[in-house]
Short mmCIF file of C-alpha atoms in Angstrom, two decimals:
data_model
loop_
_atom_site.label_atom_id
_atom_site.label_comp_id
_atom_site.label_asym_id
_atom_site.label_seq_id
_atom_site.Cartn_x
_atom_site.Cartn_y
_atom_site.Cartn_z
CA UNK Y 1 -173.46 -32.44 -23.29
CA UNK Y 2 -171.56 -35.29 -24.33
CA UNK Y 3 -172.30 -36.90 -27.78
CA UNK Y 4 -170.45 -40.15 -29.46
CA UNK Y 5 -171.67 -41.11 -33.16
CA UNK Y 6 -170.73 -43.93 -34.54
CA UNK Y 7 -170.68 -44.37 -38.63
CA UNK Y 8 -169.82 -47.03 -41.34
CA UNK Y 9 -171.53 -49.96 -40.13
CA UNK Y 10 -173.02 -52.33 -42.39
CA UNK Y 11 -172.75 -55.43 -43.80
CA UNK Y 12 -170.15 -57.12 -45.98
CA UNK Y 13 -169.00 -60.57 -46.93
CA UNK Y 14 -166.23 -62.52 -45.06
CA UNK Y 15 -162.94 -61.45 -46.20
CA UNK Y 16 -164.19 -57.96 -46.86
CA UNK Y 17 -163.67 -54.99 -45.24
CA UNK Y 18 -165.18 -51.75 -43.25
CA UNK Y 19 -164.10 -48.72 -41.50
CA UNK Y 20 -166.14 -47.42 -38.64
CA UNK Y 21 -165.59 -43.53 -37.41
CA UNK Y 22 -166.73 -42.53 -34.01
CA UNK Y 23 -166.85 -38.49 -33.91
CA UNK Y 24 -167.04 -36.99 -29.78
CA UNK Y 25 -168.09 -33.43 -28.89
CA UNK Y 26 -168.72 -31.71 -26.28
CA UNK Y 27 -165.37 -32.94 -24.21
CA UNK Y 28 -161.68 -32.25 -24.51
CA UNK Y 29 -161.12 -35.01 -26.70
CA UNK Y 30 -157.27 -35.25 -26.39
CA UNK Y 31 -157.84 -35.75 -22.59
CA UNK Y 32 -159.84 -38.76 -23.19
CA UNK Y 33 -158.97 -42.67 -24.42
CA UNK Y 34 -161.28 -43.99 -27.05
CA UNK Y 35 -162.40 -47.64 -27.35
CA UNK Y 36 -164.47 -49.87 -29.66
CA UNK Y 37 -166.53 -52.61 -27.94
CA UNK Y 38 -168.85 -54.95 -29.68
CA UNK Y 39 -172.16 -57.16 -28.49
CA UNK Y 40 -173.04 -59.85 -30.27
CA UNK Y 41 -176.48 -61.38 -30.14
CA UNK Y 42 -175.78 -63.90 -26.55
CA UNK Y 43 -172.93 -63.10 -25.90
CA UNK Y 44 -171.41 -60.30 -22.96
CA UNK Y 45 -170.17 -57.23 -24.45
CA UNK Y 46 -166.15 -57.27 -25.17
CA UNK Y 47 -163.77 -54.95 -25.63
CA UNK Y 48 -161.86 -54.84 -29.11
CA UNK Y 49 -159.80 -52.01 -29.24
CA UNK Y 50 -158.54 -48.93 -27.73
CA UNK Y 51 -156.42 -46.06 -27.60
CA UNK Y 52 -154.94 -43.90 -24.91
CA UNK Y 53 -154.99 -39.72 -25.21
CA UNK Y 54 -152.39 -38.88 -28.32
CA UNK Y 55 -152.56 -42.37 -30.14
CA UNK Y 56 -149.27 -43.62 -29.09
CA UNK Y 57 -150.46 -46.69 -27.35
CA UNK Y 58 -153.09 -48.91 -28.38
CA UNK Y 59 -154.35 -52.29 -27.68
CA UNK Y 60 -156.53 -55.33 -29.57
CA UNK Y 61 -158.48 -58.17 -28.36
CA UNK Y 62 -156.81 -60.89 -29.63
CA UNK Y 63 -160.01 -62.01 -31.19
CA UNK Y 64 -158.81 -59.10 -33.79
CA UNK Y 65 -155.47 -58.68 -33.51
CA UNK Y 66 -153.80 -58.46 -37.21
CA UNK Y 67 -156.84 -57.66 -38.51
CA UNK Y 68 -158.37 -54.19 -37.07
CA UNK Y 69 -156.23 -51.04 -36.77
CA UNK Y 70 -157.33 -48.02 -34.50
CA UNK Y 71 -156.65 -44.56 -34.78
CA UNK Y 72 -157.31 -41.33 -33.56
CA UNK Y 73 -157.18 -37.64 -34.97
CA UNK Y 74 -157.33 -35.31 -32.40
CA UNK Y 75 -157.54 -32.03 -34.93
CA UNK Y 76 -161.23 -32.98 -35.98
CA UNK Y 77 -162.15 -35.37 -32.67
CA UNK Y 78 -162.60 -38.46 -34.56
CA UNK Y 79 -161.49 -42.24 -33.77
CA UNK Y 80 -161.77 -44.93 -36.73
CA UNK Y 81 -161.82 -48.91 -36.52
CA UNK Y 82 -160.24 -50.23 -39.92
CA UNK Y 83 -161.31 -53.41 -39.96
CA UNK Y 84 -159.67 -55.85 -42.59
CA UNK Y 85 -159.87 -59.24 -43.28
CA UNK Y 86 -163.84 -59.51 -41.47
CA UNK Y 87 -165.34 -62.81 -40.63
CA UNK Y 88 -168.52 -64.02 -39.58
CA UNK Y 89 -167.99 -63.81 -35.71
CA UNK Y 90 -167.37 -59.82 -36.05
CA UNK Y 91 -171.17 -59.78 -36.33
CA UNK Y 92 -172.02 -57.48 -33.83
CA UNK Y 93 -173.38 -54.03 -32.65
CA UNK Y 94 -169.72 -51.79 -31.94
CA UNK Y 95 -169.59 -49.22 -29.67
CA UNK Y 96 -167.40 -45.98 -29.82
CA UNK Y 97 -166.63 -45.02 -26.11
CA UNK Y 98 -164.46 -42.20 -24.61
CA UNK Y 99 -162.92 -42.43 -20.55
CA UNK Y 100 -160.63 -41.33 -18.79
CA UNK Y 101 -158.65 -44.52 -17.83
CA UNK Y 102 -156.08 -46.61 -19.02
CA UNK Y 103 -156.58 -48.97 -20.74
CA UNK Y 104 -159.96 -48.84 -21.68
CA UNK Y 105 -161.21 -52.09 -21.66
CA UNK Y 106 -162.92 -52.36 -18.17
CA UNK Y 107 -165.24 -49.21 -19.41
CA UNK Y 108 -168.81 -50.21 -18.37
CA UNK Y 109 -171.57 -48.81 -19.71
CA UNK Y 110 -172.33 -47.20 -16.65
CA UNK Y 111 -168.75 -44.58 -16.92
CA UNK Y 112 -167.43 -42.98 -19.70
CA UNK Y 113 -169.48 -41.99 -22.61
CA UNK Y 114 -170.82 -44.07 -24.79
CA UNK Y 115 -172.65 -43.69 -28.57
CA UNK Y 116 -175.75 -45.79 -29.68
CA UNK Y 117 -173.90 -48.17 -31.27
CA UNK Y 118 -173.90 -49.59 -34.97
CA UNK Y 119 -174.48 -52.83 -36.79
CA UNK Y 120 -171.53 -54.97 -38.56
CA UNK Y 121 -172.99 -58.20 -40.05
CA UNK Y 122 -170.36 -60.26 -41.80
CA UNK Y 123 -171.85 -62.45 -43.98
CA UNK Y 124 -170.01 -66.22 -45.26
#
């Protein structure tokens, strides 16, 4: 049985920063991409980052692009979001997800596996 768990979530000020962790068992991790998607309250769900098997190739929204770093340790099956530089429209629920494509963006809720999510509130 698959299980993604998401940590680190909570809120900050704008300008501050967080670092979320997403740990996966119960797959071969280093066969898998990992991504970080977000859904804000009215808005669709987005993808914000992601990374293919061995961390060599990643890609940002541009929504966070300069300001969130992803990377992956494939020893202890973690992925972490370093988010820097947070402002009010990163308020959202983020999502650790693992699949098996490239990239990762496309991943629906339906495919892949996906955690339960965790709250980022950025406040001004």
């Amino acid at each position: 049985q698959v299980q993604v768990v998401e940590s680190g979530g909570g809120q900050v000020q704008a300008g501050g920063s967080l670092r979320l962790s997403c740990t996966i068992s119960g797959l071969t991790f280093d066969d898998y991409s990992v991504g970080w998607f977000r859904k804000a309250a009215g808005k669709e769900r987005e993808g914000v980052s992601c990374i293919n098997w061995n961390g060599e190739s990643t890609l940002y929204s541009d929504s966070v692009k300069g300001r969130f770093t992803i990377s992956r340790n494939n020893a202890n099956n973690t992925a972490t979001l370093q988010m820097d530089n947070l402002k009010p429209e990163d308020t959202a629920m983020y999502f650790c997800a693992a699949g098996a494509r490239w990239p990762l963006f496309g991943l629906t809720p339906g495919r892949g596996s996906w955690g339960q999510g965790i709250q980022v509130t950025v406040s001004s």
